[in-house]
XYZ file of C-alpha atoms in Angstrom:
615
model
C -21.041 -3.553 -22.559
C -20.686 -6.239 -24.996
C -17.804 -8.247 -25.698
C -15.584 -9.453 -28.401
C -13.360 -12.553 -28.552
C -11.795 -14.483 -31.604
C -8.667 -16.089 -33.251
C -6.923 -17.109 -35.566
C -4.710 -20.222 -34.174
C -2.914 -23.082 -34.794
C -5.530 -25.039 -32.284
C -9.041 -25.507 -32.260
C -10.012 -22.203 -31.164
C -13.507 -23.041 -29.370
C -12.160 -23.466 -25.704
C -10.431 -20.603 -25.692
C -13.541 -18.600 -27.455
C -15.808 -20.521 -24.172
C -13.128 -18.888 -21.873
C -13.167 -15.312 -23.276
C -16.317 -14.964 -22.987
C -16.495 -16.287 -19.484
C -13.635 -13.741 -18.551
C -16.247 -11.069 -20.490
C -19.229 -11.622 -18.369
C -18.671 -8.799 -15.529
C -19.602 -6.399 -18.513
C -23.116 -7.320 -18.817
C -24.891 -9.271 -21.647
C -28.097 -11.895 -21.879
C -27.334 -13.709 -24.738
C -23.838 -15.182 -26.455
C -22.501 -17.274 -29.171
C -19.923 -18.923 -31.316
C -18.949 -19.248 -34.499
C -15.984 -21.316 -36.048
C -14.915 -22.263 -39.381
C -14.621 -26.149 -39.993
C -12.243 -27.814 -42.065
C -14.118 -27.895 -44.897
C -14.368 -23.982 -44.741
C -18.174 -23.791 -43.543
C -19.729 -22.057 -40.716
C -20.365 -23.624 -37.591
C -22.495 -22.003 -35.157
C -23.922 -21.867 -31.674
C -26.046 -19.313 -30.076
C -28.240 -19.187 -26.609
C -29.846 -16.545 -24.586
C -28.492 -16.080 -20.410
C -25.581 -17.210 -19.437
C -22.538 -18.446 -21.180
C -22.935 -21.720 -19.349
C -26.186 -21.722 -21.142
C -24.061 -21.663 -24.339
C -21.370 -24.218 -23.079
C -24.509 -26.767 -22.198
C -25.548 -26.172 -26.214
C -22.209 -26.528 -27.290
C -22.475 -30.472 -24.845
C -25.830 -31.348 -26.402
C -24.678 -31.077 -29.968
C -23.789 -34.592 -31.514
C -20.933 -33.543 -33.522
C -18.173 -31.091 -31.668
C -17.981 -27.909 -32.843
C -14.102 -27.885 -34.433
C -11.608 -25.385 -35.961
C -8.980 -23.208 -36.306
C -10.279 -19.647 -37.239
C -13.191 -17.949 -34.834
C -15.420 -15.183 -33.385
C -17.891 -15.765 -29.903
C -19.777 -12.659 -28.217
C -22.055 -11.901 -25.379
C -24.590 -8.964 -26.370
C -26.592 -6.569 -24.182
C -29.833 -6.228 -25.984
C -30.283 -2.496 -27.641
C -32.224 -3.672 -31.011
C -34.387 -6.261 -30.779
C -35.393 -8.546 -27.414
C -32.509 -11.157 -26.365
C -33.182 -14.103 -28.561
C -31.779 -16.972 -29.876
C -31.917 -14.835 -33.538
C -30.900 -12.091 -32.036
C -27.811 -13.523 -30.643
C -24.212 -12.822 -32.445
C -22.383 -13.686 -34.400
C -24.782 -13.151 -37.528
C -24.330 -14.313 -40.955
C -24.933 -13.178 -44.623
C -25.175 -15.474 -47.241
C -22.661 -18.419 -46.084
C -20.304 -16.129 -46.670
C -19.467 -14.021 -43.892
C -20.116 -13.878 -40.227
C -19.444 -11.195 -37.689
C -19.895 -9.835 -34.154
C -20.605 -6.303 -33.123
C -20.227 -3.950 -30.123
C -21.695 -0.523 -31.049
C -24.781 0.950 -32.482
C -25.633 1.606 -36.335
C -27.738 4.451 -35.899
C -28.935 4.628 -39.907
C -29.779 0.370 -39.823
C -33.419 1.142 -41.255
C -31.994 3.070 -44.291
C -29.806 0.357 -44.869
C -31.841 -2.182 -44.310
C -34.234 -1.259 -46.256
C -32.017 -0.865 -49.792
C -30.331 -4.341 -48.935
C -34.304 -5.723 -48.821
C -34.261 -4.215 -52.348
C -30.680 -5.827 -53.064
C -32.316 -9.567 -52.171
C -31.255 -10.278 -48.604
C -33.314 -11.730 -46.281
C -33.257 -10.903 -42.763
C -33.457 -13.412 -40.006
C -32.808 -10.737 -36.609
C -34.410 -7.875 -35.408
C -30.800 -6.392 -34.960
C -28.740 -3.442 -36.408
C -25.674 -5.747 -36.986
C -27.109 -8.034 -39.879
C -26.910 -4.992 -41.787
C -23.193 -5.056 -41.670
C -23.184 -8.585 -42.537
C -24.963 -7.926 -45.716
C -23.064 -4.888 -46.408
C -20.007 -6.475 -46.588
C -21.260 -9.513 -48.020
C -22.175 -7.174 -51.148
C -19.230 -5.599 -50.971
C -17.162 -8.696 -51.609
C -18.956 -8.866 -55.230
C -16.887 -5.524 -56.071
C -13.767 -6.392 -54.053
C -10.797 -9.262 -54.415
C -10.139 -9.193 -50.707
C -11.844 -8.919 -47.458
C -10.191 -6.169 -46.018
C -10.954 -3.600 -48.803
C -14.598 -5.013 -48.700
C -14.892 -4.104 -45.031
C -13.413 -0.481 -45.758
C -15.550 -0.153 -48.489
C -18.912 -0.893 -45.975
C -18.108 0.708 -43.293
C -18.189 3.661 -45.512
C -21.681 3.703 -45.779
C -22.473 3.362 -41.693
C -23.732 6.087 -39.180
C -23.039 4.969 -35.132
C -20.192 2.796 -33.721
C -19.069 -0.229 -34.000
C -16.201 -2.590 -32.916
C -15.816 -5.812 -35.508
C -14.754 -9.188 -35.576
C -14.865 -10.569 -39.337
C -14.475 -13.462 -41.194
C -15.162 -14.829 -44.387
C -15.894 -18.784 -45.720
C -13.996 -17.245 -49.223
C -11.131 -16.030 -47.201
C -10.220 -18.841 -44.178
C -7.330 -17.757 -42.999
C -8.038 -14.743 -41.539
C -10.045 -12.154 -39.086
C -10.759 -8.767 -40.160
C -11.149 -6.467 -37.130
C -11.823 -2.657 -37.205
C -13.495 0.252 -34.772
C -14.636 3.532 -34.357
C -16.338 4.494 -30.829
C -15.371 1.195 -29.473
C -12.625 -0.501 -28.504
C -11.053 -3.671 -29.493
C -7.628 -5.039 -29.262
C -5.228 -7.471 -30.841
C -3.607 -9.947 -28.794
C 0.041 -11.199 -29.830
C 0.433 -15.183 -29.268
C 2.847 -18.035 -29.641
C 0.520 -19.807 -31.687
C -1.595 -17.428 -33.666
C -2.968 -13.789 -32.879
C -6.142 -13.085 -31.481
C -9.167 -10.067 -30.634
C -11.074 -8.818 -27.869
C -12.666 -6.147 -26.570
C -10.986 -5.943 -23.774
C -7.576 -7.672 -23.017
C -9.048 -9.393 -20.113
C -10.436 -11.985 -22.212
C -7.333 -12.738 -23.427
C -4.948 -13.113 -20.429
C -4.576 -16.721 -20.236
C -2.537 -16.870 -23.829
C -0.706 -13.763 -24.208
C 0.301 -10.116 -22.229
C 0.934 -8.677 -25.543
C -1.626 -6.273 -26.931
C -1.678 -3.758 -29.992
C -4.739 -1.280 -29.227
C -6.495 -0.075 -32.166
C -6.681 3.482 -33.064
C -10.295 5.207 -33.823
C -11.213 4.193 -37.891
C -8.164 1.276 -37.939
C -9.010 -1.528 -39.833
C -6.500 -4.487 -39.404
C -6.130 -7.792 -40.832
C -5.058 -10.616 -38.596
C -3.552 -14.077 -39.637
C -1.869 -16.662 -38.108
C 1.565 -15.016 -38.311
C 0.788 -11.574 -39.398
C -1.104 -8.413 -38.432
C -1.868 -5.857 -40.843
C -3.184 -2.672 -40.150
C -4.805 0.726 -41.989
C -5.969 3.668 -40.206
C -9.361 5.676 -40.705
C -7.704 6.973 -44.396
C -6.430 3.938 -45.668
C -3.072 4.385 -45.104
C -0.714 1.295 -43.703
C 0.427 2.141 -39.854
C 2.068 0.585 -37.125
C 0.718 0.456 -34.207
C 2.993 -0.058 -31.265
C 2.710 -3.232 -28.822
C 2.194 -2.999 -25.494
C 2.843 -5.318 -22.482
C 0.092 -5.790 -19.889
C 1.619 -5.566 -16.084
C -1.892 -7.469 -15.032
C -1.223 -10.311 -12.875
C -3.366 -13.408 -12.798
C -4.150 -13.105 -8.815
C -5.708 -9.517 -10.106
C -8.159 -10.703 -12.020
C -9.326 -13.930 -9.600
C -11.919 -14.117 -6.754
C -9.144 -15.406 -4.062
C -11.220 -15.986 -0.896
C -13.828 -13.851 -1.757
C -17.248 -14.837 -2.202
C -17.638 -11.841 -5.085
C -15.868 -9.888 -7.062
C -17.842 -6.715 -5.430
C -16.812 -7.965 -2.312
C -13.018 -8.326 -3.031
C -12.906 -5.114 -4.400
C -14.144 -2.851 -1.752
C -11.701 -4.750 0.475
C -8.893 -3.969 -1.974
C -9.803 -0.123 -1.614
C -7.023 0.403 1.373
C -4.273 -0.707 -1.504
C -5.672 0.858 -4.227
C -5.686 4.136 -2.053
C -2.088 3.452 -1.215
C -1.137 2.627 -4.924
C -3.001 5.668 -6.127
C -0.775 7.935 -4.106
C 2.420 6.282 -4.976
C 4.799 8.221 -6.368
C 2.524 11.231 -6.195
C 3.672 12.519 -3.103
C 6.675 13.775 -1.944
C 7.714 15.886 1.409
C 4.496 16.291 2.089
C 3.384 18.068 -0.743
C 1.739 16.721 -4.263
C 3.664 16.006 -7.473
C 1.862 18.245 -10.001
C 4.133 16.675 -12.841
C 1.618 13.440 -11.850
C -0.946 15.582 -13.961
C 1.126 15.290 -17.035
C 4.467 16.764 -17.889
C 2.971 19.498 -19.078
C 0.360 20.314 -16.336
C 1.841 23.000 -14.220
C 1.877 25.265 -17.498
C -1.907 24.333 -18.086
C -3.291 24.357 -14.647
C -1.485 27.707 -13.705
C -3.747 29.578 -16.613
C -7.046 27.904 -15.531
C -10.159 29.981 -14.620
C -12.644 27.647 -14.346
C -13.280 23.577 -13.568
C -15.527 22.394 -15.811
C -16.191 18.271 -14.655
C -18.018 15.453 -16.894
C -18.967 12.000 -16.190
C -21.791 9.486 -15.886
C -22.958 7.568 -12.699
C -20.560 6.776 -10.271
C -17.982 8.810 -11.831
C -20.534 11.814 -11.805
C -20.887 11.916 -7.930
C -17.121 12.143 -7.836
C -17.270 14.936 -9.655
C -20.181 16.214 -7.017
C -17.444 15.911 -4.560
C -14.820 17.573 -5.942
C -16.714 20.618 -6.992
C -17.577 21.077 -3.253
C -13.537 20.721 -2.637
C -12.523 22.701 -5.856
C -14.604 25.673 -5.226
C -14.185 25.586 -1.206
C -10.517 24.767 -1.024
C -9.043 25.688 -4.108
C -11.321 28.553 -4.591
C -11.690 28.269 -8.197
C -15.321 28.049 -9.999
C -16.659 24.613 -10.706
C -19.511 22.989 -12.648
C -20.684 19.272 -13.031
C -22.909 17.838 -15.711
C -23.857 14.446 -16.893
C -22.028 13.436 -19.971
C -25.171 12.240 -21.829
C -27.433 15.661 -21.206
C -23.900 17.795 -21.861
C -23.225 16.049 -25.476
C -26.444 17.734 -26.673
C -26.664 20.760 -25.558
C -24.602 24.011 -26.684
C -22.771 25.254 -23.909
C -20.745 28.291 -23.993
C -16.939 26.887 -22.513
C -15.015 30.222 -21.635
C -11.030 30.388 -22.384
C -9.191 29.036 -19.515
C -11.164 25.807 -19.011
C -9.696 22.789 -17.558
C -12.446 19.769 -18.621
C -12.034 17.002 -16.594
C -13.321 13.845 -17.611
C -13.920 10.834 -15.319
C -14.475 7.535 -16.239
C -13.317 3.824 -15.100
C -13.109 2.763 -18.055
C -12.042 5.198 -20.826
C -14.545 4.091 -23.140
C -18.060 5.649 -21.625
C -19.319 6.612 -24.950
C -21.694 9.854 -23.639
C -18.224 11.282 -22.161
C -16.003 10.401 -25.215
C -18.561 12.162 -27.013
C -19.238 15.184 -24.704
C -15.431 15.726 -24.694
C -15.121 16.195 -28.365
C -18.324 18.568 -28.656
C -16.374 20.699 -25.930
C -12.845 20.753 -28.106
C -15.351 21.564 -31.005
C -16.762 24.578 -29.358
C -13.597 25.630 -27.987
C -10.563 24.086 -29.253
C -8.265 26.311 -27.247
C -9.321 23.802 -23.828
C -7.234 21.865 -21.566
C -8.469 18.574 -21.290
C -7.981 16.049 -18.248
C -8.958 13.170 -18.343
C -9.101 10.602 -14.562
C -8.973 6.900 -15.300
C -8.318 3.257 -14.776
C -7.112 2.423 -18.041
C -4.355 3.248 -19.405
C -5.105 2.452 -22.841
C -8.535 3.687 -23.200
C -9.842 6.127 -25.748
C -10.096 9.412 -23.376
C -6.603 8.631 -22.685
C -5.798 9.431 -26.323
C -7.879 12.216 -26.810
C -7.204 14.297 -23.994
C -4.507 16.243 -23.128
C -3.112 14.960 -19.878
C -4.194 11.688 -18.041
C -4.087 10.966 -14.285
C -4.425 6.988 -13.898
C -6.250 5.760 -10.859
C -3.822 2.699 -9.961
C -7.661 0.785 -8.744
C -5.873 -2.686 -10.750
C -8.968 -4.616 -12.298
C -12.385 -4.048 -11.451
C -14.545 -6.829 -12.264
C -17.707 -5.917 -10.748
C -20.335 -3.652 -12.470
C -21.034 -2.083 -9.490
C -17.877 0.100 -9.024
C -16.479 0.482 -5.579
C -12.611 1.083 -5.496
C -12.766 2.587 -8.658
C -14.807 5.256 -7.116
C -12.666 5.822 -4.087
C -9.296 6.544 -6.187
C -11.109 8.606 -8.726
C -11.791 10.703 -5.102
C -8.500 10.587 -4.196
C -7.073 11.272 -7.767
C -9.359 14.469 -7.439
C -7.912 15.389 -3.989
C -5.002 15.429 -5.576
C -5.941 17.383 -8.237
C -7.404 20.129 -5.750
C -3.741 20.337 -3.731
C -1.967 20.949 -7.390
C -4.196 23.742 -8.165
C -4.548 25.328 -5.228
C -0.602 26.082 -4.779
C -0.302 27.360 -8.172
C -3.139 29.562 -7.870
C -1.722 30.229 -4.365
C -4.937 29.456 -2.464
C -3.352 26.503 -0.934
C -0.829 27.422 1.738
C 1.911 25.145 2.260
C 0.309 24.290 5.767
C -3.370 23.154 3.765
C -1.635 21.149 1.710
C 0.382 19.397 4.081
C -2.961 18.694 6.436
C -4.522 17.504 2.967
C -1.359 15.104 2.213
C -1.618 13.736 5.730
C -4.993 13.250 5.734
C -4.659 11.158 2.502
C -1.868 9.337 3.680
C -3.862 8.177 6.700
C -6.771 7.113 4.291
C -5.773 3.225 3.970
C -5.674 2.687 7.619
C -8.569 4.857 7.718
C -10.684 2.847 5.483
C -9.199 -0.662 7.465
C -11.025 0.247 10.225
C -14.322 1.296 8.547
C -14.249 -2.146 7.389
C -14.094 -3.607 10.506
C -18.075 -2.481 10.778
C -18.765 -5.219 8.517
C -20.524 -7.607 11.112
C -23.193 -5.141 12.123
C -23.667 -3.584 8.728
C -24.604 -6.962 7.787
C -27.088 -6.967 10.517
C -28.629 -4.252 9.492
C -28.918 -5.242 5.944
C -31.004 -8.272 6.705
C -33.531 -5.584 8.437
C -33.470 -3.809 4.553
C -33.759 -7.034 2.341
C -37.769 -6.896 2.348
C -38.468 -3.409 2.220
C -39.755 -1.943 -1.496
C -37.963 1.759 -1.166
C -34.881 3.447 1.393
C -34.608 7.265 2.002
C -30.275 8.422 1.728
C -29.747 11.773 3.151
C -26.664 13.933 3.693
C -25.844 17.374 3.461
C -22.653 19.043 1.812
C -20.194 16.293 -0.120
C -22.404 14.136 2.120
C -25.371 14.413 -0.172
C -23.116 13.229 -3.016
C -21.864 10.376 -0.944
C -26.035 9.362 -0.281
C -26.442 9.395 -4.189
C -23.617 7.166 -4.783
C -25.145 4.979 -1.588
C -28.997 4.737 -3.193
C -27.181 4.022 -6.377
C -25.400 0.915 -4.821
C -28.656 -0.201 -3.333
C -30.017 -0.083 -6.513
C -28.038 -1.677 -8.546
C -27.381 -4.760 -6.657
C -30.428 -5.451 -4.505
C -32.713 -3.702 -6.938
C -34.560 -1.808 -4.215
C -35.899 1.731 -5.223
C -33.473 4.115 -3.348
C -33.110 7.937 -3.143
C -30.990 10.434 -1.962
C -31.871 14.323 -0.674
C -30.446 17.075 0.688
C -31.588 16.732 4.291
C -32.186 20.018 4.198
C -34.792 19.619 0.985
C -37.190 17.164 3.307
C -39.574 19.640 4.425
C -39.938 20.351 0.484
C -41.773 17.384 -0.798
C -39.735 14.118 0.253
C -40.670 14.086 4.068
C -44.254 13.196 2.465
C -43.037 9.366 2.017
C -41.635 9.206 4.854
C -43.270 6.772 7.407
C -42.529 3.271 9.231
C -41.890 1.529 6.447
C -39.667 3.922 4.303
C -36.034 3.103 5.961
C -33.595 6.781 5.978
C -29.976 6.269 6.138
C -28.346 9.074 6.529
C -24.553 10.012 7.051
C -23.460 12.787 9.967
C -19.765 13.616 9.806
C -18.793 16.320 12.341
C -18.509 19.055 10.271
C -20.400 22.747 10.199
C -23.912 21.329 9.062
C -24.341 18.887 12.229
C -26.366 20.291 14.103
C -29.064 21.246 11.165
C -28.626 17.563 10.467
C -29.139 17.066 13.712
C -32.849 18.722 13.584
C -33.564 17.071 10.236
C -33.059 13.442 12.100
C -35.645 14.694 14.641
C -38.131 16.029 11.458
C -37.551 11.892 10.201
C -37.628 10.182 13.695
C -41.022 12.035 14.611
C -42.468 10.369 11.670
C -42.019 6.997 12.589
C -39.328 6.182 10.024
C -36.666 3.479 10.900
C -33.240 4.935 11.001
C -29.987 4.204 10.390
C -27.060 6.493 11.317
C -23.114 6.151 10.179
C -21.465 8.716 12.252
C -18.284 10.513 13.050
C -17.712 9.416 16.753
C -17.256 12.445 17.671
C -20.573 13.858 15.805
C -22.700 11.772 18.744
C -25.907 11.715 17.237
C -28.333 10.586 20.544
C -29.919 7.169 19.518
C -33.644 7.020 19.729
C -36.236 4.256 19.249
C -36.022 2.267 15.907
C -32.596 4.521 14.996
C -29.578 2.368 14.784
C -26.143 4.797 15.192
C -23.058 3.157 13.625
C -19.602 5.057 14.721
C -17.777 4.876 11.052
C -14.242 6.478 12.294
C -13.434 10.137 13.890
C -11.420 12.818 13.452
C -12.100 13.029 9.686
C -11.459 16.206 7.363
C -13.303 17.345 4.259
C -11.161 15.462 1.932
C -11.286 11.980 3.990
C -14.778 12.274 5.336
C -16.615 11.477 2.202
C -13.664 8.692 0.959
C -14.944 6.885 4.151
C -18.414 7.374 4.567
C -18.443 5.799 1.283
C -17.263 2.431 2.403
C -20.247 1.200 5.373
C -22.718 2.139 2.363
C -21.206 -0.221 -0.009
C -21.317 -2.836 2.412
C -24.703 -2.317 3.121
C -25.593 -2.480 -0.324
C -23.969 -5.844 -0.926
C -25.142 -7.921 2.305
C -28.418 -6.665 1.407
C -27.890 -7.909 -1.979
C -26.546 -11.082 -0.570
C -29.704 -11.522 1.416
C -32.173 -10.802 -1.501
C -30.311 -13.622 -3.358
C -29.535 -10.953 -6.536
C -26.674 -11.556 -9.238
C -24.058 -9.126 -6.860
C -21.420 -9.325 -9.972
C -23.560 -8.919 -12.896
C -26.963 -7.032 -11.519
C -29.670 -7.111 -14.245
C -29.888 -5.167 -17.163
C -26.205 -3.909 -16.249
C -23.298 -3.201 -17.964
C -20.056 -2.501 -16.895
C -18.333 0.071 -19.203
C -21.365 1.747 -21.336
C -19.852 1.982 -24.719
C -23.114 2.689 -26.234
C -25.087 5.274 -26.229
């Protein structure tokens, strides 16, 4: 959601803060700003709402140049208080410190209200000036920064992920989390912090990843860190294997655009080294996931958008292949209720990230209620928080995926899951060694597979410039298909901003068939599986209502065209497992030439964020 960036350097640090934040902008924000310390140890600061370039054209305007060594820059994604100039980070208490903030601090007005009492005066309508002040009155009890930050944090409810520093104390950033992440970057000429590593590419590949509750104090040529109890640690460095050509747009026009053409490599990298004579490394799971899966009763899934129609999918495959009970919630309903998790639960957690906060969260209510849990946790990071609280981790090898609206990150967390269906079906031994090899093969034909579904681009994009003026669009599928038309009207929505929906095209006589008429477009998806031919009749229930169709097919499903219905052939020949993986990929197309045509922000749709690390 937000993001961090700041240094501590031998340089002036306020082209490299400019560039963080620019690498930071895929996570969605509407406001950003800078702050350095000058030379003669004061604040300097520069804050704007929109883009960063909005904030590089302040930085221009100003007569004198914005100069030092020591600094801290953010883009926010408004929670409290409207994106405004005041609003903006970094915020300061008293001249003395200045900090920016990624989290939520859920008991602000409490402490808000005392530091009113205290004699600060507030100048936002955010939570974070209340950790200014905090540790601005801490420092009148404390001799160093560091113990005044552990002293207020004490005293907050919520999350947060810090950048700190101090006019009394110039040579140095404090930097601390709990429910969000931040980083420390290793350089040649000073040491550095971000929210995500990302920002931080172009100076170093060395990265220490801060543990829940650390609190670490970075200088110039030292890095010195406590954990949640006080207590000195060291925290091992890691070396990122991101490459530069990764992270650019190459000849793509978007990064949305690049990355659902990456999807036949990720696929391949994804299934690297999890394979072998045709059947599917279980020791992929975790070294100790054959002794785990083999006493598994149940499949109990968790995720949020995207991630949650995965799970969709693979309860369909779980329960029909594997033959072993499955349930899906949403992370953010499942945190608050009380569910009852039976012995012999395997809770899966998806997420692209690692750090969606409702699914951190859900997972440690579950090892609450039952501590005696396996927990699995499907990812793109390898470094993320659900990697450290869960049990075993399966890494989707997606590389880095810059735009909010996720596309290959999606596909591998589907073929991670396939994966995860072959492993427990041949322990449980309701996988024969002939289903799994017909599941392999069908995976190992999915990059060539999804090649040619690409191809379709050139009349996709046809029919997207029929879609850009209509208000609402009808998805409809049955079976995994019906998960696959969520994740479609989700696309839609997020990057052309068009209201979309998905049903059951077998719930249409039940209330949506009411909306249906000439101008409510259905798209619906026919694979050639046991529900065609009801699908079949609900196309003729839509068609009869005037409704202008469009059709992605298996070839061999032959749906018979009719007035105002365009049929697409997608591929043929496809199973359950690879039917959904490519159905997927014509509906992300659509969604971005439609996008394209509207004129919308493709990367960075409004309101967006990429990883939600707030609740």
């Amino acid at each position: 959601m937000c993001g961090i960036v700041g240094g501590v350097t031998n340089n002036d640090i306020t082209a490299l803060l400019l560039e963080g934040l620019n690498c930071l902008e895929y996570r969605g924000y509407d406001s950003s700003g800078l702050i350095v310390l000058s030379k003669n140890n004061s604040f300097d600061r520069v804050r704007s709402v929109g883009k960063v370039k909005n904030l590089e054209d302040s930085l221009k305007a100003r007569e004198q140049k914005i100069s030092g060594n020591i600094g801290i820059a953010h883009t926010r994604w408004a929670t409290h208080g409207e994106p405004t100039i005041n609003n903006a980070h970094p915020h300061i208490s008293m001249n003395s410190v200045s900090l920016v903030h990624n989290g939520i601090i859920e008991n602000y007005i409490e402490l808000k209200n005392n530091q009113i009492t205290q004699g600060y005066e507030f100048t936002s309508e955010t939570d974070t000036e209340v950790i200014a002040h905090a540790i601005d009155f801490a420092m009148k009890s404390c001799n160093t920064l560091i113990s005044s930050v552990q002293l207020a944090i004490k005293s907050f409810s919520g999350s947060y992920g810090l950048g700190i520093i101090s006019s009394k104390y110039p040579d140095q950033i404090i930097a601390t989390r709990k429910g969000s992440p931040l980083v420390i970057g290793i350089g040649n000429n000073g040491n550095y912090i971000a929210s995500d590593q990302m920002a931080l590419f172009s100076i170093t590949k060395e990265f220490i990843f801060l543990e829940e509750g650390d609190v670490a104090e970075i200088k110039i040529d030292k890095i010195t860190i406590y954990d949640l109890n006080g207590n000195l640690v060291d925290r091992p460095i890691k070396t990122s294997k991101l490459k530069k050509g990764q992270i650019g747009l190459g000849n793509y026009s978007h990064y949305m655009q690049k990355e659902i053409f990456e999807q036949p490599q990720a696929i391949r990298d994804t299934l690297e080294s999890r394979i072998t004579n045709n059947s599917v490394l279980i020791s992929s799971f975790g070294h100790k996931a054959k002794e785990n899966f083999i006493k598994i009763k149940q499949v109990q899934i968790i995720a949020c958008g995207t991630s949650y129609h995965a799970g969709l999918i693979a309860k369909y495959w779980l329960e029909d292949i594997a033959k072993i009970s499955c349930n899906v919630e949403v992370a953010s309903e499942y945190r608050y209720r009380r569910p009852i998790i039976l012995n012999g639960t395997l809770f899966i957690t998806l997420s692209q990230s690692g750090e969606t906060a409702d699914t951190i969260e859900a997972l440690k209510a579950a090892k609450i209620i039952n501590s005696d849990i396996c927990s699995l946790c499907i990812t793109n990071s390898a470094e993320s928080s659900l990697t450290r609280i869960s049990d075993l981790t399966f890494l989707t090898h997606a590389g880095p995926e810059i735009g909010v609206a996720s596309t290959k990150a999606f596909t591998t967390q589907l073929v991670s899951l396939a994966l995860l269906v072959c492993s427990i079906g041949k322990l449980k031994k309701t996988i024969s060694k002939k289903q799994e090899k017909g599941i392999v093969d069908g995976l190992k034909r999915l990059p060539g597979l999804v090649n040619e579904a690409l191809l379709q681009e050139a009349q996709i994009k046809k029919l997207a410039n029929r879609l850009k003026d209509t208000n609402s669009a009808l998805f409809l599928g049955r079976g995994t298909m019906h998960a696959i038309a969520m994740e479609g009207a989700l696309k839609l929505k997020e990057v052309s901003y068009i209201h979309a929906e998905a049903y059951p095209a077998g719930e249409l006589k039940h209330g949506p068939i009411a909306l249906i008429d000439k101008n409510m477009p259905v798209i619906a998806i026919a694979p050639n599986d046991e529900l065609l031919e009801k699908l079949k009749s609900n196309l003729q229930e839509v068609k009869s209502r005037g409704s202008q169709m469009i059709v992605f097919e298996d070839e061999n499903s032959k749906i018979q065209e009719m007035q105002a219905m365009e049929v697409i052939p997608v591929t043929s020949n496809l199973g359950p497992i690879t039917a959904p993986i490519i159905f997927t990929i014509p509906l992300q197309l659509l969604s971005y030439h439609v996008a394209l045509f509207k004129g919308t922000d493709v990367d960075k749709p409004r309101n967006l964020a990429k990883s939600v690390t707030v609740e």
